[in-house]
CSV table of C-alpha atoms in Angstrom, one decimal:
chain,number,residue,atom,x,y,z
A,1,MET,CA,-116.7,50.4,-68.8
A,2,SER,CA,-113.5,49.0,-67.5
A,3,ALA,CA,-112.9,45.4,-68.4
A,4,PHE,CA,-112.3,42.7,-65.8
A,5,THR,CA,-109.2,40.4,-66.4
A,6,ASP,CA,-109.7,36.8,-65.1
A,7,TRP,CA,-106.9,38.0,-62.5
A,8,ASP,CA,-109.1,40.8,-61.3
A,9,ILE,CA,-111.8,38.6,-60.6
A,10,LEU,CA,-110.1,35.8,-58.9
A,11,ARG,CA,-108.2,39.1,-56.7
A,12,ASN,CA,-111.2,40.6,-55.7
A,13,LEU,CA,-112.7,37.0,-54.9
A,14,LEU,CA,-109.8,36.1,-52.6
A,15,LEU,CA,-109.9,39.2,-50.9
A,16,ALA,CA,-113.9,38.8,-49.9
A,17,ALA,CA,-112.9,35.2,-49.0
A,18,ARG,CA,-111.0,36.6,-45.9
A,19,TRP,CA,-114.2,37.6,-44.8
A,20,THR,CA,-115.6,34.4,-45.3
A,21,VAL,CA,-112.6,32.9,-43.3
A,22,ALA,CA,-113.0,35.5,-40.6
A,23,LEU,CA,-116.6,35.1,-40.1
A,24,SER,CA,-116.2,31.1,-40.2
A,25,LEU,CA,-113.6,31.3,-37.4
A,26,ILE,CA,-115.9,33.7,-35.4
A,27,ALA,CA,-118.9,31.3,-35.9
A,28,PHE,CA,-116.6,28.7,-34.6
A,29,ALA,CA,-115.4,29.9,-31.8
A,30,GLY,CA,-118.2,31.5,-30.7
A,31,GLY,CA,-120.4,28.4,-31.4
A,32,ALA,CA,-118.1,26.2,-29.5
A,33,LEU,CA,-118.0,28.9,-26.6
A,34,VAL,CA,-122.0,28.5,-26.3
A,35,GLY,CA,-122.1,24.9,-27.3
A,36,LEU,CA,-119.8,24.0,-24.5
A,37,LEU,CA,-121.8,26.2,-21.7
A,38,LEU,CA,-125.1,24.3,-23.4
A,39,THR,CA,-123.3,21.0,-23.1
A,40,PHE,CA,-122.6,21.4,-19.4
A,41,MET,CA,-126.2,22.5,-18.8
A,42,GLN,CA,-127.5,19.4,-20.9
A,43,ILE,CA,-125.2,17.1,-18.8
A,44,SER,CA,-126.0,18.8,-15.3
A,45,GLY,CA,-128.8,16.7,-14.8
A,46,ARG,CA,-130.9,19.7,-13.8
A,47,VAL,CA,-134.5,19.3,-15.2
A,48,VAL,CA,-134.9,22.9,-16.0
A,49,LEU,CA,-131.6,23.5,-17.6
A,50,VAL,CA,-131.8,20.3,-19.7
A,51,GLN,CA,-135.1,21.5,-21.1
A,52,MET,CA,-134.2,24.8,-21.8
A,53,THR,CA,-131.0,23.6,-23.5
A,54,ARG,CA,-133.3,21.0,-25.4
A,55,LEU,CA,-135.7,23.9,-26.7
A,56,TYR,CA,-132.8,26.0,-27.5
A,57,VAL,CA,-131.3,23.3,-29.7
A,58,GLU,CA,-134.5,22.4,-31.3
A,59,LEU,CA,-135.3,25.9,-32.0
A,60,PHE,CA,-132.1,26.5,-34.1
A,61,GLN,CA,-132.4,23.1,-35.8
A,62,GLY,CA,-135.9,23.2,-36.6
A,63,THR,CA,-135.6,26.7,-38.7
A,64,PRO,CA,-133.3,27.4,-41.6
A,65,LEU,CA,-130.4,29.3,-41.1
A,66,LEU,CA,-131.6,32.2,-43.4
A,67,MET,CA,-134.5,32.9,-41.3
A,68,GLN,CA,-132.3,33.2,-38.2
A,69,LEU,CA,-130.1,35.7,-40.1
A,70,PHE,CA,-133.1,37.9,-40.8
A,71,LEU,CA,-134.3,37.7,-37.2
A,72,VAL,CA,-131.3,38.5,-35.7
A,73,PHE,CA,-130.7,41.2,-38.3
A,74,PHE,CA,-134.2,42.9,-38.5
A,75,GLY,CA,-134.9,42.0,-35.0
A,76,ILE,CA,-132.7,43.5,-33.1
A,77,SER,CA,-133.0,47.1,-35.0
A,78,LEU,CA,-136.5,46.6,-33.9
A,79,PHE,CA,-135.2,47.7,-30.2
A,80,GLY,CA,-133.8,50.7,-31.8
A,81,ILE,CA,-130.2,49.1,-31.8
A,82,ASP,CA,-128.4,49.5,-34.9
A,83,VAL,CA,-126.6,46.4,-36.1
A,84,SER,CA,-124.2,45.9,-38.9
A,85,PRO,CA,-124.6,43.1,-41.2
A,86,TRP,CA,-121.3,41.9,-39.7
A,87,THR,CA,-122.2,41.7,-36.3
A,88,ALA,CA,-125.6,40.1,-37.2
A,89,ALA,CA,-124.0,37.5,-39.4
A,90,ALA,CA,-121.6,36.6,-36.3
A,91,LEU,CA,-124.4,36.7,-33.8
A,92,ALA,CA,-126.6,34.3,-36.0
A,93,LEU,CA,-124.0,31.9,-36.8
A,94,THR,CA,-122.8,31.7,-33.3
A,95,LEU,CA,-126.4,30.9,-32.2
A,96,PHE,CA,-126.8,28.2,-35.1
A,97,SER,CA,-123.3,26.6,-34.6
A,98,SER,CA,-123.8,26.3,-31.1
A,99,ALA,CA,-127.0,24.4,-31.4
A,100,TYR,CA,-125.4,21.7,-33.6
A,101,LEU,CA,-122.0,21.7,-31.6
A,102,THR,CA,-124.3,20.8,-28.3
A,103,GLU,CA,-126.0,18.1,-30.1
A,104,ILE,CA,-122.8,16.6,-31.5
A,105,TRP,CA,-121.0,16.6,-28.0
A,106,ARG,CA,-124.0,15.2,-26.2
A,107,GLY,CA,-124.0,12.6,-28.3
A,108,CYS,CA,-120.4,11.8,-27.6
A,109,ILE,CA,-120.9,11.9,-23.9
A,110,GLU,CA,-123.6,9.9,-24.1
A,111,SER,CA,-121.7,7.3,-26.3
A,112,ILE,CA,-119.4,6.5,-23.2
A,113,PRO,CA,-120.5,3.1,-22.1
A,114,LYS,CA,-122.7,2.9,-19.2
A,115,GLY,CA,-119.8,0.6,-17.4
A,116,GLN,CA,-117.8,3.2,-17.1
A,117,TRP,CA,-120.2,5.0,-14.8
A,118,GLU,CA,-120.7,2.0,-12.8
A,119,ALA,CA,-117.1,1.1,-12.2
A,120,SER,CA,-116.7,4.9,-11.7
A,121,ARG,CA,-119.6,4.8,-9.0
A,122,CYS,CA,-118.3,1.6,-7.2
A,123,LEU,CA,-114.7,3.3,-6.8
A,124,GLY,CA,-116.7,6.4,-5.0
A,125,LEU,CA,-116.2,9.0,-7.3
A,126,ASN,CA,-118.9,11.9,-7.5
A,127,TYR,CA,-120.6,13.2,-10.5
A,128,VAL,CA,-117.7,15.7,-11.0
A,129,GLU,CA,-115.1,13.6,-10.6
A,130,VAL,CA,-116.6,11.0,-12.9
A,131,MET,CA,-117.2,13.6,-15.5
A,132,TYR,CA,-113.6,15.3,-15.3
A,133,HIS,CA,-111.5,12.0,-15.1
A,134,ILE,CA,-113.3,9.4,-16.9
A,135,ILE,CA,-116.3,10.7,-19.3
A,136,LEU,CA,-115.1,13.8,-20.5
A,137,PRO,CA,-111.4,12.8,-21.7
A,138,GLN,CA,-112.8,10.0,-23.6
A,139,ALA,CA,-115.8,11.9,-25.1
A,140,LEU,CA,-113.0,14.6,-26.2
A,141,ARG,CA,-111.4,11.8,-28.3
A,142,ILE,CA,-114.6,10.9,-30.0
A,143,ALA,CA,-115.8,14.4,-30.2
A,144,ILE,CA,-112.8,15.9,-32.5
A,145,ALA,CA,-113.6,14.3,-35.8
A,146,PRO,CA,-117.2,15.5,-36.1
A,147,THR,CA,-116.6,18.8,-34.7
A,148,VAL,CA,-114.1,19.2,-37.5
A,149,GLY,CA,-116.4,17.8,-40.0
A,150,PHE,CA,-119.2,20.5,-38.8
A,151,SER,CA,-116.9,23.2,-39.4
A,152,VAL,CA,-117.3,22.6,-43.1
A,153,GLN,CA,-121.0,23.4,-42.5
A,154,ILE,CA,-120.1,26.6,-41.1
A,155,VAL,CA,-117.9,27.7,-43.8
A,156,LYS,CA,-120.7,27.0,-46.3
A,157,GLY,CA,-123.5,28.7,-44.0
A,158,THR,CA,-121.2,32.0,-44.1
A,159,ALA,CA,-122.8,32.3,-47.8
A,160,LEU,CA,-126.1,32.9,-46.5
A,161,ALA,CA,-124.7,36.3,-44.8
A,162,SER,CA,-124.7,37.6,-48.3
A,163,ILE,CA,-128.4,37.8,-48.2
A,164,ILE,CA,-128.2,40.7,-45.3
A,165,GLY,CA,-125.4,42.4,-47.5
A,166,PHE,CA,-122.3,41.4,-45.7
A,167,VAL,CA,-119.7,41.3,-48.3
A,168,GLU,CA,-117.9,37.8,-48.3
A,169,LEU,CA,-117.0,35.4,-51.0
A,170,THR,CA,-120.5,34.7,-52.3
A,171,LYS,CA,-121.6,38.0,-52.2
A,172,ALA,CA,-118.5,39.4,-53.9
A,173,GLY,CA,-119.0,37.1,-56.3
A,174,THR,CA,-122.7,38.5,-57.0
A,175,MET,CA,-121.1,41.9,-57.6
A,176,LEU,CA,-118.5,40.8,-59.8
A,177,ASN,CA,-121.1,38.9,-61.8
A,178,ASN,CA,-123.3,42.2,-61.9
A,179,ALA,CA,-120.0,44.0,-63.3
A,180,THR,CA,-118.7,41.4,-65.8
A,181,PHE,CA,-122.1,39.3,-66.8
A,182,GLU,CA,-120.0,36.2,-66.6
A,183,PRO,CA,-121.9,34.0,-64.2
A,184,PHE,CA,-120.4,30.9,-64.9
A,185,LYS,CA,-116.6,31.7,-64.6
A,186,VAL,CA,-117.2,34.0,-61.6
A,187,PHE,CA,-119.4,31.4,-59.9
A,188,GLY,CA,-117.3,28.8,-60.6
A,189,PHE,CA,-114.3,30.6,-59.2
A,190,VAL,CA,-116.6,31.2,-56.0
A,191,ALA,CA,-117.2,27.5,-55.9
A,192,LEU,CA,-113.5,26.6,-56.4
A,193,ILE,CA,-112.6,28.8,-53.4
A,194,TYR,CA,-115.1,27.4,-51.2
A,195,PHE,CA,-114.1,23.8,-52.0
A,196,LEU,CA,-110.5,24.7,-51.4
A,197,LEU,CA,-111.5,26.0,-48.0
A,198,CYS,CA,-113.5,22.9,-47.1
A,199,TYR,CA,-111.8,20.0,-48.8
A,200,PRO,CA,-108.8,20.1,-46.2
A,201,LEU,CA,-111.5,20.3,-43.3
A,202,SER,CA,-113.1,17.1,-44.4
A,203,VAL,CA,-109.9,15.3,-45.2
A,204,ALA,CA,-108.8,16.2,-41.7
A,205,SER,CA,-112.1,15.1,-40.3
A,206,ARG,CA,-111.8,11.6,-41.9
A,207,MET,CA,-108.1,11.5,-40.8
A,208,LEU,CA,-108.8,12.1,-37.5
A,209,GLU,CA,-111.7,9.9,-37.2
A,210,ARG,CA,-109.7,7.1,-38.7
A,211,LYS,CA,-106.7,7.6,-36.3
A,212,LEU,CA,-108.9,8.1,-33.1
A,213,HIS,CA,-110.7,5.0,-34.0
A,214,ALA,CA,-107.9,2.7,-34.7
A,215,SER,CA,-106.2,3.3,-31.5
A,216,GLY,CA,-109.1,3.6,-29.5
B,1,MET,CA,-123.2,-8.5,13.5
B,2,PRO,CA,-122.7,-10.0,9.7
B,3,LEU,CA,-120.7,-7.9,7.4
B,4,VAL,CA,-123.7,-8.0,4.8
B,5,ASN,CA,-127.2,-8.1,6.2
B,6,ILE,CA,-130.1,-8.4,3.7
B,7,ASP,CA,-133.4,-8.1,5.1
B,8,ASN,CA,-136.7,-8.8,3.2
B,9,VAL,CA,-135.5,-6.9,0.1
B,10,HIS,CA,-138.1,-6.5,-2.7
B,11,LYS,CA,-137.5,-4.9,-5.9
B,12,TYR,CA,-139.9,-4.1,-9.0
B,13,TYR,CA,-139.0,-2.9,-12.4
B,14,GLY,CA,-142.3,-1.5,-13.5
B,15,ASP,CA,-144.9,-4.2,-13.0
B,16,ASN,CA,-141.8,-7.0,-13.0
B,17,HIS,CA,-141.4,-8.3,-9.4
B,18,VAL,CA,-137.6,-9.1,-9.6
B,19,LEU,CA,-136.6,-9.7,-6.1
B,20,LYS,CA,-139.3,-11.2,-3.8
B,21,GLY,CA,-138.1,-10.8,-0.3
B,22,ILE,CA,-134.5,-11.6,-0.1
B,23,ASP,CA,-133.0,-12.3,3.1
B,24,LEU,CA,-129.4,-13.2,3.6
B,25,ARG,CA,-126.5,-12.8,6.1
B,26,ILE,CA,-123.1,-12.9,5.1
B,27,ASP,CA,-120.3,-12.8,7.6
B,28,ALA,CA,-116.6,-11.7,7.3
B,29,GLY,CA,-114.6,-14.1,5.5
B,30,GLU,CA,-116.9,-16.2,3.6
B,31,VAL,CA,-117.0,-17.1,0.2
B,32,VAL,CA,-120.9,-17.0,-1.3
B,33,SER,CA,-121.7,-18.2,-4.9
B,34,ILE,CA,-124.9,-16.9,-6.1
B,35,ILE,CA,-126.3,-19.2,-8.7
B,36,GLY,CA,-129.2,-19.5,-11.1
B,37,ARG,CA,-130.8,-19.1,-14.3
B,38,SER,CA,-130.5,-16.0,-16.0
B,39,GLY,CA,-133.4,-13.8,-15.2
B,40,SER,CA,-133.5,-15.2,-11.7
B,41,GLY,CA,-132.6,-11.9,-9.9
B,42,LYS,CA,-129.2,-12.8,-9.0
B,43,SER,CA,-127.0,-9.9,-10.8
B,44,THR,CA,-129.8,-7.5,-9.4
B,45,LEU,CA,-129.5,-8.7,-6.2
B,46,LEU,CA,-125.5,-8.3,-6.2
B,47,ARG,CA,-125.8,-4.8,-7.7
B,48,CYS,CA,-128.3,-4.0,-4.7
B,49,ILE,CA,-125.6,-4.5,-2.2
B,50,ASN,CA,-123.3,-1.5,-3.3
B,51,GLY,CA,-126.1,0.8,-4.5
B,52,LEU,CA,-125.8,0.3,-8.0
B,53,GLU,CA,-129.6,-0.6,-8.1
B,54,THR,CA,-132.3,0.6,-5.7
B,55,TYR,CA,-134.3,-1.7,-4.0
B,56,SER,CA,-138.4,-0.8,-3.6
B,57,GLU,CA,-138.9,-2.6,0.0
B,58,GLY,CA,-136.7,-4.0,2.9
B,59,GLY,CA,-132.9,-3.0,4.0
B,60,ILE,CA,-129.6,-3.8,3.5
B,61,ILE,CA,-126.8,-2.9,5.7
B,62,VAL,CA,-123.1,-3.7,4.9
B,63,ASP,CA,-120.2,-2.9,7.4
B,64,GLN,CA,-122.7,-1.3,9.4
B,65,MET,CA,-123.8,1.3,6.6
B,66,GLU,CA,-127.6,1.3,5.2
B,67,VAL,CA,-127.2,1.0,1.4
B,68,THR,CA,-129.0,3.8,-0.1
B,69,ASP,CA,-128.2,5.5,-3.5
B,70,ASP,CA,-127.6,8.7,-1.9
B,71,ASP,CA,-124.1,10.1,-3.2
B,72,SER,CA,-122.3,10.7,0.1
B,73,GLN,CA,-123.7,7.0,1.2
B,74,ILE,CA,-122.1,5.4,-2.0
B,75,ARG,CA,-118.8,7.3,-1.6
B,76,LYS,CA,-118.4,6.0,2.1
B,77,LEU,CA,-119.9,2.4,0.9
B,78,SER,CA,-116.9,2.4,-1.7
B,79,LYS,CA,-114.5,2.0,1.1
B,80,SER,CA,-116.3,-1.0,2.2
B,81,VAL,CA,-117.5,-2.5,-1.0
B,82,GLY,CA,-115.5,-3.1,-4.2
B,83,MET,CA,-117.1,-4.7,-7.3
B,84,VAL,CA,-115.6,-6.6,-10.7
B,85,PHE,CA,-117.7,-6.5,-13.7
B,86,GLN,CA,-118.3,-9.0,-16.3
B,87,HIS,CA,-116.6,-6.7,-19.1
B,88,PHE,CA,-114.0,-5.3,-16.6
B,89,ASN,CA,-114.9,-1.5,-17.2
B,90,LEU,CA,-111.8,-0.5,-16.9
B,91,PHE,CA,-110.9,3.3,-18.1
B,92,PRO,CA,-109.3,2.7,-21.4
B,93,HIS,CA,-107.7,6.0,-21.7
B,94,LEU,CA,-105.6,5.7,-18.5
B,95,THR,CA,-102.8,3.3,-17.6
B,96,VAL,CA,-103.1,0.1,-15.6
B,97,GLY,CA,-101.4,2.5,-12.6
B,98,GLN,CA,-103.6,5.2,-13.2
B,99,ASN,CA,-106.6,3.1,-13.3
B,100,ILE,CA,-105.7,1.9,-9.8
B,101,THR,CA,-104.7,5.2,-8.1
B,102,LEU,CA,-107.6,7.4,-9.2
B,103,ALA,CA,-109.9,6.4,-6.7
B,104,PRO,CA,-107.7,6.1,-3.9
B,105,LYS,CA,-106.1,9.3,-4.5
B,106,LEU,CA,-109.6,11.0,-4.8
B,107,VAL,CA,-111.8,9.0,-2.5
B,108,ARG,CA,-109.5,7.8,0.4
B,109,LYS,CA,-107.2,10.7,0.1
B,110,LEU,CA,-103.8,9.1,-0.6
B,111,SER,CA,-100.9,11.0,-1.7
B,112,ALA,CA,-99.5,10.1,-4.9
B,113,GLU,CA,-96.9,8.2,-3.6
B,114,GLU,CA,-99.1,6.0,-1.3
B,115,ALA,CA,-101.5,5.4,-3.9
B,116,ALA,CA,-98.7,4.3,-6.5
B,117,GLU,CA,-97.4,2.0,-3.4
B,118,THR,CA,-100.8,0.5,-3.1
B,119,ALA,CA,-101.0,-0.1,-6.9
B,120,ARG,CA,-97.9,-1.9,-7.1
B,121,GLU,CA,-98.9,-4.1,-4.3
B,122,VAL,CA,-102.2,-4.9,-5.5
B,123,LEU,CA,-100.7,-5.5,-9.0
B,124,GLN,CA,-98.3,-7.8,-7.3
B,125,LYS,CA,-101.0,-10.0,-5.7
B,126,VAL,CA,-102.7,-10.5,-9.2
B,127,GLY,CA,-99.4,-10.9,-10.9
B,128,LEU,CA,-98.9,-8.2,-13.1
B,129,GLN,CA,-96.7,-6.0,-11.4
B,130,ASP,CA,-94.8,-5.5,-14.8
B,131,LYS,CA,-98.0,-3.8,-16.3
B,132,PHE,CA,-98.3,-0.7,-14.4
B,133,ASP,CA,-97.4,1.3,-17.6
B,134,SER,CA,-99.6,-0.5,-20.1
B,135,PHE,CA,-102.9,0.9,-21.4
B,136,PRO,CA,-105.8,-1.7,-21.0
B,137,GLY,CA,-106.3,-2.2,-24.7
B,138,GLU,CA,-102.8,-3.8,-24.8
B,139,LEU,CA,-103.9,-6.6,-22.1
B,140,SER,CA,-105.5,-9.9,-22.8
B,141,GLY,CA,-109.2,-10.4,-21.3
B,142,GLY,CA,-107.6,-12.2,-18.2
B,143,GLN,CA,-105.4,-9.7,-17.7
B,144,GLN,CA,-107.5,-6.8,-18.0
B,145,GLN,CA,-109.9,-8.6,-15.4
B,146,ARG,CA,-106.9,-9.0,-13.2
B,147,VAL,CA,-106.3,-5.2,-13.1
B,148,ALA,CA,-110.0,-4.8,-12.7
B,149,ILE,CA,-109.6,-7.0,-9.3
B,150,ALA,CA,-106.7,-5.1,-8.5
B,151,ARG,CA,-108.3,-1.7,-9.0
B,152,SER,CA,-111.1,-2.8,-6.3
B,153,LEU,CA,-108.5,-4.3,-4.0
B,154,ALA,CA,-106.8,-1.0,-4.0
B,155,MET,CA,-109.8,0.6,-2.0
B,156,ARG,CA,-109.0,-1.9,0.7
B,157,PRO,CA,-112.8,-3.1,0.5
B,158,LYS,CA,-114.0,-5.6,3.1
B,159,VAL,CA,-116.2,-7.6,0.6
B,160,LEU,CA,-115.8,-7.8,-3.4
B,161,LEU,CA,-118.8,-8.4,-5.3
B,162,CYS,CA,-118.0,-10.3,-8.6
B,163,ASP,CA,-120.8,-9.9,-11.4
B,164,GLU,CA,-120.1,-13.1,-13.6
B,165,ILE,CA,-116.5,-12.0,-14.1
B,166,THR,CA,-115.2,-14.9,-16.2
B,167,SER,CA,-118.2,-14.9,-18.5
B,168,ALA,CA,-116.7,-12.5,-21.1
B,169,LEU,CA,-113.4,-14.4,-21.4
B,170,ASP,CA,-112.1,-16.8,-23.4
B,171,PRO,CA,-112.1,-20.3,-21.9
B,172,GLU,CA,-108.1,-20.4,-21.6
B,173,LEU,CA,-108.1,-17.3,-19.9
B,174,VAL,CA,-110.7,-18.2,-17.0
B,175,GLY,CA,-108.3,-19.9,-15.0
B,176,GLU,CA,-105.9,-17.1,-14.3
B,177,VAL,CA,-108.6,-15.0,-12.9
B,178,LEU,CA,-110.2,-17.9,-11.1
B,179,LYS,CA,-106.7,-18.4,-9.4
B,180,VAL,CA,-106.5,-14.9,-8.2
B,181,LEU,CA,-110.0,-15.3,-6.5
B,182,GLU,CA,-108.9,-18.3,-4.9
B,183,THR,CA,-105.9,-16.7,-3.4
B,184,LEU,CA,-108.2,-13.7,-2.3
B,185,ALA,CA,-110.4,-16.4,-0.7
B,186,THR,CA,-107.7,-18.1,1.3
B,187,GLU,CA,-106.4,-14.8,2.6
B,188,GLY,CA,-110.2,-14.4,4.1
B,189,MET,CA,-111.3,-11.7,1.7
B,190,THR,CA,-115.3,-12.0,1.8
B,191,LEU,CA,-116.4,-12.8,-1.7
B,192,ILE,CA,-120.1,-12.7,-3.2
B,193,LEU,CA,-120.2,-14.0,-6.4
B,194,VAL,CA,-122.6,-14.3,-9.2
B,195,THR,CA,-121.0,-17.2,-11.3
B,196,HIS,CA,-121.4,-19.9,-13.8
B,197,GLU,CA,-118.1,-21.4,-12.7
B,198,MET,CA,-119.8,-24.5,-10.9
B,199,ASN,CA,-116.5,-26.1,-10.1
B,200,PHE,CA,-115.3,-23.0,-8.4
B,201,ALA,CA,-118.5,-22.6,-6.4
B,202,ARG,CA,-118.2,-26.3,-5.1
B,203,ASP,CA,-114.6,-26.3,-4.5
B,204,ILE,CA,-113.9,-23.0,-3.3
B,205,GLY,CA,-117.1,-21.5,-2.0
B,206,ASP,CA,-118.3,-21.9,1.3
B,207,ARG,CA,-121.9,-21.4,0.4
B,208,VAL,CA,-124.1,-21.6,-2.3
B,209,ILE,CA,-127.4,-19.8,-2.8
B,210,PHE,CA,-129.5,-20.8,-5.8
B,211,MET,CA,-131.8,-18.1,-6.8
B,212,HIS,CA,-134.9,-19.0,-8.5
B,213,GLN,CA,-137.8,-16.5,-9.7
B,214,GLY,CA,-136.6,-13.8,-7.7
B,215,LYS,CA,-136.3,-15.8,-4.5
B,216,VAL,CA,-133.4,-17.4,-2.6
B,217,TRP,CA,-134.9,-21.1,-3.7
B,218,GLU,CA,-132.3,-23.1,-1.9
B,219,SER,CA,-128.9,-22.6,-0.2
B,220,GLY,CA,-126.5,-24.3,1.9
B,221,GLU,CA,-122.9,-25.5,2.5
B,222,ALA,CA,-121.5,-25.5,-1.1
B,223,LYS,CA,-120.3,-29.3,-1.4
B,224,ALA,CA,-123.4,-30.3,0.3
B,225,VAL,CA,-125.8,-28.2,-2.3
B,226,PHE,CA,-124.5,-29.7,-5.1
B,227,ALA,CA,-124.4,-33.1,-3.9
B,228,ASN,CA,-127.6,-33.1,-2.5
B,229,PRO,CA,-129.9,-30.8,-4.1
B,230,GLN,CA,-133.3,-30.6,-2.1
B,231,THR,CA,-135.4,-29.0,-4.7
B,232,PRO,CA,-136.2,-30.3,-8.1
B,233,GLU,CA,-135.5,-26.8,-9.6
B,234,LEU,CA,-131.9,-27.0,-8.4
B,235,GLN,CA,-131.6,-30.6,-9.6
B,236,THR,CA,-132.6,-29.6,-13.1
B,237,PHE,CA,-130.2,-26.7,-12.9
B,238,ILE,CA,-127.3,-28.5,-11.9
B,239,ASN,CA,-127.9,-31.4,-14.5
B,240,ALA,CA,-128.0,-28.5,-17.2
B,241,VAL,CA,-124.8,-26.9,-16.0
B,242,LEU,CA,-122.5,-29.6,-14.9
């Protein structure tokens, strides 16, 4: 049996971490896109759309991400469609993050004081004009910090994709541990890499929050 | 035909009967102060005049338009009725100039140049022509409220509704806002004010409406109402606030 040096372990983990990053980016972009659509449905004021969005958000917030991954991975194959772990993970994480982002953004929009609406209405602006010129620009400022903050949850959420066999950072860690029998060292590295990915995001989120609030 | 015609207006919040048959006619150029305790329905009445609140019974006609909460009607009304709020409600992400030009461009369809021209003119009127490019957050409360008045004036309204517009200001800033109102009054603007500034209501106002328990309890020529209240409720109110 060939011996793994520390560098071998770290190198393999870093290579696998590329997939963690890729999956995070896809999940964030996909989640943002779907979340944007859902947010607009939610603020449309149309009862059916609002309730559908509500149900969607409750469903994905009320079930574990792991179950969502299983359901997407095994569920789609029931229809005779072959899904790769990569596709299943990207899809499940997109659905998951879209639900949370929708909730975050709805909160930001609703936090704009009622007086802004009233002043706009008195000036004769219609719903779309109020949204576009008054509410959304202000909500966007407030939304940046919690959105960046939530991206940390997405990065950590990608670890669950290892269960359906997608080789990202955690899965690579498991495989390397099976080869080296040095769990503390291997998973120590794994944790360190996750931390190095997430910490800058947390710091950025905190800085943005301070900056946008101080000048708000 | 009066500019504002309020005819037997009732309003309920659930079981709470807040306006109990209000009749009021206000002519162009009048300065009318609505006074009364909190909870007497005076702010609600004011907010009914431009459709911010709906009413349950009766009718309100402003500038020959029926007031409803229909979107297109509210847009039409906005060209005749302006409103200034207690907490200014300026748009904090826009400059003073943008605050003022937004609605004239969108609703009155002015070009950017025409709107900017209008903005400079109304800012001049409230004495803030040098603040065109400032953000609301950089201004004092009194200045913000004057910008809010200018923003309303840029829509060329025939009547300006003022909802306790000096109540959120530091005492030393109240004067500059009242001075602007006084100028508007002398220029013939129709003003309907819900106010706690009794001196202003008495000295500048033409007419005072005292509201009590959702009704117009007493009304009349401003100086006479203060000098010679007819009901014990108004007597008590005046003694408490003056």
